[in-house]
Amino acid sequence: MRWILFLLRQRSVLWLLLIINVLGTVYGYIWYGQQLSETPIKFLLFVPDSPTASLFFVFVLFAFLLGKNWPLLEALAIVTLFKYGVWAVVMNILVLVVTGTIGWQGWMLIISHGAMAVEGLLYAPFYRMKGWHLAVAAIWTLHNDVIDYVFGMMPRYQMLNDYMPQIGYFTFWLSIASIAIAYGLCIRRNDRQFS
């Protein structure tokens, strides 16, 4: 485990992850382009879920390169990277089950979003968030679920429209799990360190 933590601290690794996440963030916002062009202004901030999650992590990595911690962004990053990483993997697998194919772009989304979920967790030992940081991230995440599934702003997967109630239910509990994981890895760990 120590060698992984040592590797994750290396500036070359941080720079590589920063570049990959910047490119992925830009691609993600482009991927949402059509949906964003049709989204009411009041919902714009809450529609591009995955690129916003990776944008939070871009700021976390930038802070690490400066030798700093930005705990609120760390909380937002760990919760949303895990949530939307897992969500996209599950949705693309569901598309494969429903249609029988997802093409190269679907496989790319599975790999990239799986990596998103993992990278947020890998850096958990370096986060310095407190309970209120996680509370803000929890409010953001659950509010985003309301925007997505009450106001119909979720990412568009037309072939899954028949399953929206089940997807909304799954997404809510995935949010709760993501918040609980962040609590266990960051807040509870900090409590143990200082007791």
Short mmCIF file of N, CA and C in Angstrom, two decimals:
data_model
loop_
_atom_site.label_atom_id
_atom_site.label_comp_id
_atom_site.label_asym_id
_atom_site.label_seq_id
_atom_site.Cartn_x
_atom_site.Cartn_y
_atom_site.Cartn_z
N MET A 1 0.82 -1.20 0.00
CA MET A 1 0.00 0.00 0.00
C MET A 1 0.86 1.26 0.00
N ARG A 2 1.99 1.21 0.71
CA ARG A 2 2.85 2.39 0.78
C ARG A 2 3.38 2.81 -0.58
N TRP A 3 3.70 1.82 -1.41
CA TRP A 3 4.24 2.16 -2.73
C TRP A 3 3.18 2.83 -3.60
N ILE A 4 1.90 2.46 -3.41
CA ILE A 4 0.83 3.13 -4.16
C ILE A 4 0.71 4.57 -3.71
N LEU A 5 0.72 4.80 -2.39
CA LEU A 5 0.64 6.17 -1.87
C LEU A 5 1.85 6.98 -2.33
N PHE A 6 3.02 6.36 -2.34
CA PHE A 6 4.23 7.03 -2.82
C PHE A 6 4.06 7.43 -4.29
N LEU A 7 3.57 6.50 -5.10
CA LEU A 7 3.36 6.76 -6.52
C LEU A 7 2.34 7.87 -6.74
N LEU A 8 1.25 7.86 -5.99
CA LEU A 8 0.20 8.86 -6.17
C LEU A 8 0.67 10.27 -5.82
N ARG A 9 1.71 10.37 -4.97
CA ARG A 9 2.26 11.67 -4.57
C ARG A 9 3.19 12.27 -5.61
N GLN A 10 3.69 11.46 -6.53
CA GLN A 10 4.69 11.93 -7.48
C GLN A 10 4.12 13.02 -8.38
N ARG A 11 4.89 14.09 -8.57
CA ARG A 11 4.42 15.21 -9.39
C ARG A 11 4.14 14.77 -10.83
N SER A 12 4.94 13.84 -11.33
CA SER A 12 4.71 13.37 -12.70
C SER A 12 3.35 12.67 -12.82
N VAL A 13 2.98 11.91 -11.79
CA VAL A 13 1.67 11.24 -11.79
C VAL A 13 0.56 12.27 -11.66
N LEU A 14 0.75 13.25 -10.78
CA LEU A 14 -0.25 14.31 -10.62
C LEU A 14 -0.45 15.08 -11.92
N TRP A 15 0.65 15.40 -12.60
CA TRP A 15 0.55 16.13 -13.87
C TRP A 15 -0.15 15.28 -14.93
N LEU A 16 0.19 14.00 -14.98
CA LEU A 16 -0.43 13.11 -15.96
C LEU A 16 -1.94 13.02 -15.72
N LEU A 17 -2.32 12.83 -14.46
CA LEU A 17 -3.74 12.76 -14.13
C LEU A 17 -4.45 14.09 -14.40
N LEU A 18 -3.74 15.19 -14.13
CA LEU A 18 -4.33 16.50 -14.40
C LEU A 18 -4.62 16.66 -15.89
N ILE A 19 -3.67 16.32 -16.74
CA ILE A 19 -3.85 16.43 -18.20
C ILE A 19 -4.99 15.53 -18.66
N ILE A 20 -4.99 14.27 -18.20
CA ILE A 20 -6.05 13.33 -18.59
C ILE A 20 -7.41 13.85 -18.16
N ASN A 21 -7.51 14.36 -16.94
CA ASN A 21 -8.79 14.84 -16.43
C ASN A 21 -9.24 16.13 -17.11
N VAL A 22 -8.32 17.00 -17.47
CA VAL A 22 -8.69 18.21 -18.21
C VAL A 22 -9.25 17.81 -19.57
N LEU A 23 -8.56 16.90 -20.26
CA LEU A 23 -9.04 16.45 -21.58
C LEU A 23 -10.39 15.74 -21.45
N GLY A 24 -10.54 14.89 -20.45
CA GLY A 24 -11.80 14.19 -20.23
C GLY A 24 -12.93 15.15 -19.89
N THR A 25 -12.63 16.18 -19.12
CA THR A 25 -13.63 17.18 -18.75
C THR A 25 -14.11 17.94 -19.99
N VAL A 26 -13.16 18.37 -20.80
CA VAL A 26 -13.51 19.09 -22.04
C VAL A 26 -14.36 18.19 -22.94
N TYR A 27 -13.91 16.94 -23.13
CA TYR A 27 -14.68 16.00 -23.96
C TYR A 27 -16.08 15.80 -23.38
N GLY A 28 -16.19 15.70 -22.05
CA GLY A 28 -17.48 15.49 -21.40
C GLY A 28 -18.44 16.64 -21.66
N TYR A 29 -17.95 17.88 -21.56
CA TYR A 29 -18.82 19.02 -21.83
C TYR A 29 -19.24 19.04 -23.31
N ILE A 30 -18.34 18.64 -24.19
CA ILE A 30 -18.70 18.56 -25.62
C ILE A 30 -19.76 17.48 -25.82
N TRP A 31 -19.61 16.33 -25.15
CA TRP A 31 -20.56 15.22 -25.25
C TRP A 31 -21.97 15.68 -24.85
N TYR A 32 -22.05 16.56 -23.85
CA TYR A 32 -23.33 17.09 -23.39
C TYR A 32 -23.83 18.26 -24.22
N GLY A 33 -23.09 18.66 -25.25
CA GLY A 33 -23.40 19.87 -26.00
C GLY A 33 -24.83 20.00 -26.46
N GLN A 34 -25.35 18.96 -27.11
CA GLN A 34 -26.72 19.01 -27.62
C GLN A 34 -27.73 19.18 -26.49
N GLN A 35 -27.56 18.39 -25.42
CA GLN A 35 -28.49 18.49 -24.30
C GLN A 35 -28.39 19.86 -23.63
N LEU A 36 -27.17 20.39 -23.48
CA LEU A 36 -27.01 21.70 -22.85
C LEU A 36 -27.66 22.80 -23.67
N SER A 37 -27.61 22.66 -25.01
CA SER A 37 -28.22 23.69 -25.86
C SER A 37 -29.74 23.74 -25.71
N GLU A 38 -30.33 22.67 -25.20
CA GLU A 38 -31.78 22.61 -25.02
C GLU A 38 -32.20 22.71 -23.55
N THR A 39 -31.24 22.91 -22.67
CA THR A 39 -31.51 22.93 -21.23
C THR A 39 -31.85 24.34 -20.77
N PRO A 40 -32.92 24.51 -19.97
CA PRO A 40 -33.22 25.83 -19.40
C PRO A 40 -32.03 26.32 -18.57
N ILE A 41 -31.78 27.62 -18.63
CA ILE A 41 -30.60 28.21 -17.98
C ILE A 41 -30.51 27.84 -16.51
N LYS A 42 -31.64 27.79 -15.81
CA LYS A 42 -31.60 27.52 -14.36
C LYS A 42 -31.09 26.12 -14.03
N PHE A 43 -31.08 25.22 -15.02
CA PHE A 43 -30.61 23.85 -14.78
C PHE A 43 -29.22 23.58 -15.35
N LEU A 44 -28.64 24.54 -16.06
CA LEU A 44 -27.38 24.29 -16.77
C LEU A 44 -26.27 23.74 -15.88
N LEU A 45 -26.15 24.27 -14.68
CA LEU A 45 -25.08 23.86 -13.78
C LEU A 45 -25.19 22.39 -13.37
N PHE A 46 -26.41 21.84 -13.42
CA PHE A 46 -26.64 20.50 -12.88
C PHE A 46 -26.77 19.41 -13.94
N VAL A 47 -26.67 19.75 -15.21
CA VAL A 47 -26.86 18.75 -16.25
C VAL A 47 -25.60 17.94 -16.56
N PRO A 48 -24.45 18.58 -16.78
CA PRO A 48 -23.27 17.79 -17.17
C PRO A 48 -22.60 17.14 -15.96
N ASP A 49 -23.15 16.01 -15.52
CA ASP A 49 -22.73 15.38 -14.26
C ASP A 49 -21.27 14.93 -14.25
N SER A 50 -20.90 14.07 -15.17
CA SER A 50 -19.55 13.50 -15.16
C SER A 50 -18.46 14.54 -15.41
N PRO A 51 -18.62 15.43 -16.40
CA PRO A 51 -17.55 16.42 -16.58
C PRO A 51 -17.41 17.37 -15.40
N THR A 52 -18.51 17.66 -14.72
CA THR A 52 -18.41 18.52 -13.54
C THR A 52 -17.69 17.78 -12.42
N ALA A 53 -17.94 16.48 -12.28
CA ALA A 53 -17.22 15.68 -11.29
C ALA A 53 -15.72 15.68 -11.58
N SER A 54 -15.36 15.47 -12.84
CA SER A 54 -13.93 15.47 -13.17
C SER A 54 -13.34 16.88 -13.05
N LEU A 55 -14.15 17.92 -13.27
CA LEU A 55 -13.67 19.29 -13.07
C LEU A 55 -13.33 19.53 -11.60
N PHE A 56 -14.18 19.03 -10.69
CA PHE A 56 -13.84 19.13 -9.26
C PHE A 56 -12.47 18.50 -9.00
N PHE A 57 -12.24 17.32 -9.61
CA PHE A 57 -10.98 16.62 -9.37
C PHE A 57 -9.80 17.35 -10.02
N VAL A 58 -10.03 18.02 -11.13
CA VAL A 58 -8.98 18.85 -11.75
C VAL A 58 -8.49 19.88 -10.73
N PHE A 59 -9.42 20.53 -10.04
CA PHE A 59 -9.03 21.52 -9.03
C PHE A 59 -8.31 20.87 -7.85
N VAL A 60 -8.74 19.67 -7.46
CA VAL A 60 -8.07 18.95 -6.37
C VAL A 60 -6.62 18.64 -6.76
N LEU A 61 -6.43 18.13 -7.98
CA LEU A 61 -5.08 17.82 -8.46
C LEU A 61 -4.22 19.08 -8.56
N PHE A 62 -4.80 20.16 -9.03
CA PHE A 62 -4.08 21.44 -9.13
C PHE A 62 -3.63 21.89 -7.74
N ALA A 63 -4.53 21.77 -6.76
CA ALA A 63 -4.17 22.12 -5.38
C ALA A 63 -3.03 21.25 -4.87
N PHE A 64 -3.09 19.95 -5.15
CA PHE A 64 -2.01 19.05 -4.73
C PHE A 64 -0.68 19.48 -5.33
N LEU A 65 -0.70 19.88 -6.60
CA LEU A 65 0.53 20.34 -7.25
C LEU A 65 1.07 21.61 -6.61
N LEU A 66 0.18 22.40 -6.02
CA LEU A 66 0.60 23.60 -5.29
C LEU A 66 0.98 23.30 -3.84
N GLY A 67 0.83 22.01 -3.45
CA GLY A 67 1.12 21.63 -2.07
C GLY A 67 0.01 22.02 -1.10
N LYS A 68 -1.22 22.12 -1.62
CA LYS A 68 -2.34 22.56 -0.80
C LYS A 68 -3.47 21.54 -0.83
N ASN A 69 -4.42 21.72 0.08
CA ASN A 69 -5.68 20.96 0.09
C ASN A 69 -6.83 21.95 -0.01
N TRP A 70 -7.78 21.63 -0.86
CA TRP A 70 -9.03 22.40 -0.96
C TRP A 70 -10.15 21.44 -0.59
N PRO A 71 -10.44 21.34 0.73
CA PRO A 71 -11.32 20.28 1.23
C PRO A 71 -12.72 20.24 0.64
N LEU A 72 -13.34 21.39 0.38
CA LEU A 72 -14.68 21.35 -0.19
C LEU A 72 -14.67 20.71 -1.57
N LEU A 73 -13.68 21.04 -2.38
CA LEU A 73 -13.56 20.43 -3.70
C LEU A 73 -13.19 18.95 -3.59
N GLU A 74 -12.42 18.59 -2.56
CA GLU A 74 -12.11 17.18 -2.34
C GLU A 74 -13.39 16.39 -2.03
N ALA A 75 -14.25 16.97 -1.19
CA ALA A 75 -15.51 16.30 -0.86
C ALA A 75 -16.40 16.16 -2.09
N LEU A 76 -16.53 17.24 -2.85
CA LEU A 76 -17.33 17.19 -4.07
C LEU A 76 -16.75 16.18 -5.05
N ALA A 77 -15.42 16.14 -5.14
CA ALA A 77 -14.76 15.24 -6.10
C ALA A 77 -14.98 13.77 -5.72
N ILE A 78 -14.70 13.40 -4.48
CA ILE A 78 -14.80 11.97 -4.14
C ILE A 78 -16.23 11.46 -4.29
N VAL A 79 -17.20 12.25 -3.85
CA VAL A 79 -18.60 11.81 -3.93
C VAL A 79 -19.05 11.71 -5.38
N THR A 80 -18.80 12.76 -6.16
CA THR A 80 -19.33 12.78 -7.53
C THR A 80 -18.53 11.90 -8.49
N LEU A 81 -17.23 11.79 -8.29
CA LEU A 81 -16.45 10.89 -9.16
C LEU A 81 -16.91 9.46 -8.99
N PHE A 82 -17.09 9.04 -7.74
CA PHE A 82 -17.53 7.67 -7.51
C PHE A 82 -18.95 7.47 -8.04
N LYS A 83 -19.84 8.39 -7.68
CA LYS A 83 -21.24 8.24 -8.08
C LYS A 83 -21.39 8.19 -9.60
N TYR A 84 -20.89 9.21 -10.29
CA TYR A 84 -21.12 9.28 -11.74
C TYR A 84 -20.23 8.30 -12.51
N GLY A 85 -19.09 7.94 -11.92
CA GLY A 85 -18.29 6.89 -12.53
C GLY A 85 -19.03 5.57 -12.55
N VAL A 86 -19.54 5.17 -11.39
CA VAL A 86 -20.29 3.91 -11.29
C VAL A 86 -21.59 4.01 -12.10
N TRP A 87 -22.28 5.14 -12.02
CA TRP A 87 -23.54 5.32 -12.73
C TRP A 87 -23.37 5.09 -14.23
N ALA A 88 -22.35 5.72 -14.81
CA ALA A 88 -22.14 5.60 -16.26
C ALA A 88 -21.77 4.18 -16.66
N VAL A 89 -20.97 3.51 -15.84
CA VAL A 89 -20.63 2.11 -16.13
C VAL A 89 -21.90 1.27 -16.14
N VAL A 90 -22.74 1.42 -15.11
CA VAL A 90 -23.97 0.64 -15.02
C VAL A 90 -24.92 0.96 -16.17
N MET A 91 -25.06 2.25 -16.51
CA MET A 91 -25.98 2.62 -17.60
C MET A 91 -25.51 2.06 -18.95
N ASN A 92 -24.21 2.08 -19.20
CA ASN A 92 -23.72 1.55 -20.47
C ASN A 92 -23.85 0.03 -20.53
N ILE A 93 -23.67 -0.63 -19.40
CA ILE A 93 -23.90 -2.08 -19.37
C ILE A 93 -25.39 -2.37 -19.58
N LEU A 94 -26.25 -1.52 -19.00
CA LEU A 94 -27.69 -1.69 -19.20
C LEU A 94 -28.06 -1.48 -20.67
N VAL A 95 -27.44 -0.50 -21.33
CA VAL A 95 -27.67 -0.30 -22.76
C VAL A 95 -27.25 -1.55 -23.53
N LEU A 96 -26.12 -2.14 -23.17
CA LEU A 96 -25.65 -3.37 -23.82
C LEU A 96 -26.67 -4.49 -23.64
N VAL A 97 -27.22 -4.62 -22.43
CA VAL A 97 -28.21 -5.67 -22.16
C VAL A 97 -29.49 -5.42 -22.97
N VAL A 98 -29.94 -4.17 -23.03
CA VAL A 98 -31.20 -3.84 -23.70
C VAL A 98 -31.09 -3.91 -25.22
N THR A 99 -29.97 -3.40 -25.77
CA THR A 99 -29.86 -3.30 -27.23
C THR A 99 -28.96 -4.37 -27.85
N GLY A 100 -28.09 -4.96 -27.04
CA GLY A 100 -27.17 -5.96 -27.56
C GLY A 100 -25.86 -5.40 -28.07
N THR A 101 -25.71 -4.06 -28.05
CA THR A 101 -24.47 -3.44 -28.52
C THR A 101 -24.30 -2.07 -27.89
N ILE A 102 -23.04 -1.64 -27.75
CA ILE A 102 -22.77 -0.28 -27.28
C ILE A 102 -21.70 0.40 -28.13
N GLY A 103 -21.03 -0.34 -29.01
CA GLY A 103 -20.01 0.27 -29.86
C GLY A 103 -18.78 0.69 -29.09
N TRP A 104 -17.83 1.24 -29.83
CA TRP A 104 -16.56 1.62 -29.21
C TRP A 104 -16.74 2.75 -28.21
N GLN A 105 -17.68 3.68 -28.49
CA GLN A 105 -17.87 4.81 -27.60
C GLN A 105 -18.43 4.35 -26.24
N GLY A 106 -19.31 3.37 -26.26
CA GLY A 106 -19.84 2.82 -25.02
C GLY A 106 -18.76 2.17 -24.18
N TRP A 107 -17.87 1.41 -24.85
CA TRP A 107 -16.77 0.78 -24.12
C TRP A 107 -15.81 1.82 -23.58
N MET A 108 -15.56 2.87 -24.36
CA MET A 108 -14.70 3.96 -23.90
C MET A 108 -15.31 4.62 -22.67
N LEU A 109 -16.63 4.82 -22.67
CA LEU A 109 -17.30 5.43 -21.52
C LEU A 109 -17.21 4.53 -20.29
N ILE A 110 -17.34 3.22 -20.48
CA ILE A 110 -17.21 2.28 -19.36
C ILE A 110 -15.82 2.36 -18.75
N ILE A 111 -14.79 2.33 -19.59
CA ILE A 111 -13.41 2.36 -19.08
C ILE A 111 -13.10 3.70 -18.43
N SER A 112 -13.44 4.81 -19.09
CA SER A 112 -13.10 6.12 -18.55
C SER A 112 -13.87 6.43 -17.26
N HIS A 113 -15.14 6.04 -17.21
CA HIS A 113 -15.92 6.31 -16.01
C HIS A 113 -15.55 5.36 -14.87
N GLY A 114 -15.18 4.14 -15.20
CA GLY A 114 -14.65 3.25 -14.17
C GLY A 114 -13.39 3.83 -13.55
N ALA A 115 -12.52 4.39 -14.40
CA ALA A 115 -11.29 5.04 -13.91
C ALA A 115 -11.63 6.25 -13.04
N MET A 116 -12.65 6.99 -13.42
CA MET A 116 -13.09 8.14 -12.60
C MET A 116 -13.43 7.69 -11.19
N ALA A 117 -14.22 6.65 -11.09
CA ALA A 117 -14.64 6.16 -9.77
C ALA A 117 -13.45 5.75 -8.93
N VAL A 118 -12.49 5.09 -9.56
CA VAL A 118 -11.32 4.59 -8.84
C VAL A 118 -10.39 5.71 -8.41
N GLU A 119 -10.12 6.69 -9.30
CA GLU A 119 -9.15 7.72 -8.97
C GLU A 119 -9.60 8.58 -7.79
N GLY A 120 -10.90 8.84 -7.71
CA GLY A 120 -11.39 9.61 -6.57
C GLY A 120 -11.14 8.90 -5.25
N LEU A 121 -11.30 7.58 -5.26
CA LEU A 121 -11.08 6.80 -4.04
C LEU A 121 -9.60 6.65 -3.72
N LEU A 122 -8.77 6.50 -4.75
CA LEU A 122 -7.33 6.31 -4.53
C LEU A 122 -6.71 7.47 -3.77
N TYR A 123 -7.20 8.67 -4.04
CA TYR A 123 -6.62 9.86 -3.39
C TYR A 123 -7.24 10.17 -2.04
N ALA A 124 -8.19 9.36 -1.58
CA ALA A 124 -8.85 9.60 -0.29
C ALA A 124 -7.89 9.79 0.88
N PRO A 125 -6.77 9.05 0.95
CA PRO A 125 -5.86 9.27 2.09
C PRO A 125 -5.25 10.67 2.14
N PHE A 126 -5.31 11.40 1.04
CA PHE A 126 -4.71 12.73 0.98
C PHE A 126 -5.72 13.85 1.22
N TYR A 127 -7.01 13.54 1.26
CA TYR A 127 -8.03 14.56 1.45
C TYR A 127 -8.06 15.00 2.91
N ARG A 128 -8.41 16.25 3.13
CA ARG A 128 -8.45 16.82 4.48
C ARG A 128 -9.80 17.44 4.80
N MET A 129 -10.85 16.84 4.30
CA MET A 129 -12.19 17.40 4.49
C MET A 129 -12.71 17.17 5.91
N LYS A 130 -13.64 18.01 6.26
CA LYS A 130 -14.34 17.89 7.53
C LYS A 130 -15.80 17.53 7.24
N GLY A 131 -16.55 17.31 8.31
CA GLY A 131 -17.94 16.90 8.15
C GLY A 131 -18.78 17.89 7.35
N TRP A 132 -18.56 19.20 7.56
CA TRP A 132 -19.37 20.18 6.85
C TRP A 132 -19.07 20.19 5.36
N HIS A 133 -17.82 19.88 4.99
CA HIS A 133 -17.49 19.79 3.56
C HIS A 133 -18.29 18.66 2.91
N LEU A 134 -18.32 17.52 3.61
CA LEU A 134 -19.08 16.39 3.09
C LEU A 134 -20.57 16.68 3.08
N ALA A 135 -21.07 17.43 4.07
CA ALA A 135 -22.49 17.79 4.09
C ALA A 135 -22.85 18.63 2.87
N VAL A 136 -21.99 19.58 2.51
CA VAL A 136 -22.24 20.40 1.31
C VAL A 136 -22.24 19.52 0.07
N ALA A 137 -21.26 18.60 -0.02
CA ALA A 137 -21.20 17.69 -1.18
C ALA A 137 -22.44 16.80 -1.23
N ALA A 138 -22.93 16.38 -0.08
CA ALA A 138 -24.13 15.54 -0.03
C ALA A 138 -25.35 16.33 -0.52
N ILE A 139 -25.49 17.57 -0.08
CA ILE A 139 -26.60 18.41 -0.53
C ILE A 139 -26.52 18.62 -2.03
N TRP A 140 -25.33 18.95 -2.54
CA TRP A 140 -25.14 19.13 -3.98
C TRP A 140 -25.59 17.88 -4.75
N THR A 141 -25.13 16.74 -4.29
CA THR A 141 -25.38 15.48 -4.99
C THR A 141 -26.86 15.09 -4.97
N LEU A 142 -27.49 15.20 -3.81
CA LEU A 142 -28.90 14.84 -3.71
C LEU A 142 -29.79 15.85 -4.43
N HIS A 143 -29.40 17.12 -4.37
CA HIS A 143 -30.12 18.15 -5.13
C HIS A 143 -30.03 17.87 -6.62
N ASN A 144 -28.87 17.42 -7.06
CA ASN A 144 -28.68 17.08 -8.47
C ASN A 144 -29.61 15.93 -8.87
N ASP A 145 -29.80 14.97 -7.98
CA ASP A 145 -30.75 13.87 -8.25
C ASP A 145 -32.16 14.41 -8.46
N VAL A 146 -32.56 15.37 -7.65
CA VAL A 146 -33.89 15.97 -7.79
C VAL A 146 -33.99 16.67 -9.15
N ILE A 147 -32.98 17.45 -9.51
CA ILE A 147 -32.98 18.14 -10.81
C ILE A 147 -33.08 17.10 -11.94
N ASP A 148 -32.31 16.03 -11.83
CA ASP A 148 -32.29 15.01 -12.89
C ASP A 148 -33.61 14.26 -13.02
N TYR A 149 -34.16 13.79 -11.90
CA TYR A 149 -35.27 12.84 -11.98
C TYR A 149 -36.64 13.43 -11.65
N VAL A 150 -36.68 14.61 -11.04
CA VAL A 150 -37.96 15.29 -10.85
C VAL A 150 -38.22 16.24 -12.02
N PHE A 151 -37.16 16.95 -12.45
CA PHE A 151 -37.30 17.92 -13.53
C PHE A 151 -36.86 17.37 -14.89
N GLY A 152 -36.46 16.11 -14.93
CA GLY A 152 -36.16 15.45 -16.20
C GLY A 152 -34.89 15.90 -16.89
N MET A 153 -33.86 16.24 -16.13
CA MET A 153 -32.61 16.74 -16.71
C MET A 153 -31.50 15.68 -16.72
N MET A 154 -31.84 14.41 -16.49
CA MET A 154 -30.83 13.36 -16.44
C MET A 154 -30.16 13.20 -17.81
N PRO A 155 -28.96 12.59 -17.84
CA PRO A 155 -28.30 12.34 -19.13
C PRO A 155 -29.20 11.50 -20.03
N ARG A 156 -29.15 11.77 -21.30
CA ARG A 156 -30.08 11.13 -22.25
C ARG A 156 -29.57 9.79 -22.75
N TYR A 157 -30.33 8.78 -22.43
CA TYR A 157 -30.14 7.44 -22.96
C TYR A 157 -31.53 7.00 -23.43
N GLN A 158 -31.94 7.41 -24.65
CA GLN A 158 -33.30 7.16 -25.13
C GLN A 158 -33.71 5.69 -25.02
N MET A 159 -32.77 4.79 -25.27
CA MET A 159 -33.12 3.36 -25.25
C MET A 159 -33.44 2.86 -23.85
N LEU A 160 -33.19 3.70 -22.83
CA LEU A 160 -33.47 3.31 -21.45
C LEU A 160 -34.68 4.05 -20.87
N ASN A 161 -35.40 4.80 -21.70
CA ASN A 161 -36.52 5.62 -21.20
C ASN A 161 -37.55 4.81 -20.42
N ASP A 162 -37.78 3.57 -20.82
CA ASP A 162 -38.77 2.73 -20.13
C ASP A 162 -38.36 2.38 -18.70
N TYR A 163 -37.09 2.60 -18.37
CA TYR A 163 -36.57 2.20 -17.06
C TYR A 163 -36.28 3.40 -16.15
N MET A 164 -36.75 4.60 -16.52
CA MET A 164 -36.41 5.81 -15.76
C MET A 164 -36.79 5.73 -14.27
N PRO A 165 -37.96 5.21 -13.90
CA PRO A 165 -38.24 5.13 -12.45
C PRO A 165 -37.21 4.27 -11.71
N GLN A 166 -36.85 3.13 -12.30
CA GLN A 166 -35.86 2.25 -11.66
C GLN A 166 -34.48 2.91 -11.64
N ILE A 167 -34.13 3.60 -12.72
CA ILE A 167 -32.83 4.28 -12.78
C ILE A 167 -32.78 5.39 -11.74
N GLY A 168 -33.86 6.15 -11.60
CA GLY A 168 -33.91 7.20 -10.59
C GLY A 168 -33.76 6.64 -9.18
N TYR A 169 -34.41 5.52 -8.92
CA TYR A 169 -34.30 4.87 -7.60
C TYR A 169 -32.87 4.40 -7.36
N PHE A 170 -32.30 3.74 -8.37
CA PHE A 170 -30.90 3.29 -8.26
C PHE A 170 -29.97 4.47 -8.02
N THR A 171 -30.19 5.57 -8.74
CA THR A 171 -29.31 6.74 -8.64
C THR A 171 -29.36 7.34 -7.24
N PHE A 172 -30.56 7.42 -6.67
CA PHE A 172 -30.67 7.95 -5.31
C PHE A 172 -29.83 7.13 -4.34
N TRP A 173 -29.96 5.80 -4.39
CA TRP A 173 -29.21 4.96 -3.46
C TRP A 173 -27.72 4.94 -3.78
N LEU A 174 -27.37 5.14 -5.04
CA LEU A 174 -25.95 5.29 -5.39
C LEU A 174 -25.39 6.57 -4.78
N SER A 175 -26.19 7.62 -4.76
CA SER A 175 -25.76 8.86 -4.09
C SER A 175 -25.51 8.63 -2.61
N ILE A 176 -26.44 7.94 -1.97
CA ILE A 176 -26.29 7.65 -0.53
C ILE A 176 -25.03 6.81 -0.30
N ALA A 177 -24.81 5.80 -1.13
CA ALA A 177 -23.61 4.95 -1.00
C ALA A 177 -22.34 5.77 -1.21
N SER A 178 -22.34 6.67 -2.17
CA SER A 178 -21.16 7.50 -2.45
C SER A 178 -20.84 8.41 -1.27
N ILE A 179 -21.87 8.99 -0.68
CA ILE A 179 -21.68 9.84 0.50
C ILE A 179 -21.15 9.01 1.67
N ALA A 180 -21.71 7.81 1.85
CA ALA A 180 -21.28 6.93 2.94
C ALA A 180 -19.83 6.49 2.76
N ILE A 181 -19.45 6.19 1.53
CA ILE A 181 -18.06 5.79 1.25
C ILE A 181 -17.11 6.94 1.56
N ALA A 182 -17.48 8.15 1.13
CA ALA A 182 -16.64 9.32 1.42
C ALA A 182 -16.52 9.53 2.92
N TYR A 183 -17.63 9.36 3.64
CA TYR A 183 -17.59 9.48 5.10
C TYR A 183 -16.63 8.45 5.71
N GLY A 184 -16.76 7.21 5.27
CA GLY A 184 -15.92 6.14 5.82
C GLY A 184 -14.44 6.33 5.51
N LEU A 185 -14.14 6.77 4.31
CA LEU A 185 -12.73 6.91 3.90
C LEU A 185 -12.08 8.20 4.38
N CYS A 186 -12.87 9.23 4.61
CA CYS A 186 -12.28 10.54 4.91
C CYS A 186 -12.64 11.07 6.29
N ILE A 187 -13.89 11.10 6.65
CA ILE A 187 -14.29 11.71 7.92
C ILE A 187 -14.04 10.73 9.07
N ARG A 188 -14.51 9.52 8.94
CA ARG A 188 -14.32 8.52 10.00
C ARG A 188 -12.84 8.22 10.19
N ARG A 189 -12.10 8.17 9.08
CA ARG A 189 -10.65 7.95 9.16
C ARG A 189 -9.99 9.07 9.97
N ASN A 190 -10.39 10.33 9.70
CA ASN A 190 -9.83 11.45 10.43
C ASN A 190 -10.17 11.37 11.92
N ASP A 191 -11.40 10.92 12.24
CA ASP A 191 -11.79 10.75 13.64
C ASP A 191 -10.87 9.75 14.33
N ARG A 192 -10.57 8.65 13.62
CA ARG A 192 -9.69 7.62 14.21
C ARG A 192 -8.28 8.17 14.39
N GLN A 193 -7.81 8.98 13.44
CA GLN A 193 -6.45 9.49 13.54
C GLN A 193 -6.26 10.37 14.76
N PHE A 194 -7.29 11.12 15.14
CA PHE A 194 -7.15 12.09 16.21
C PHE A 194 -7.64 11.58 17.56
N SER A 195 -8.17 10.34 17.59
CA SER A 195 -8.68 9.83 18.88
C SER A 195 -7.57 9.20 19.68
#
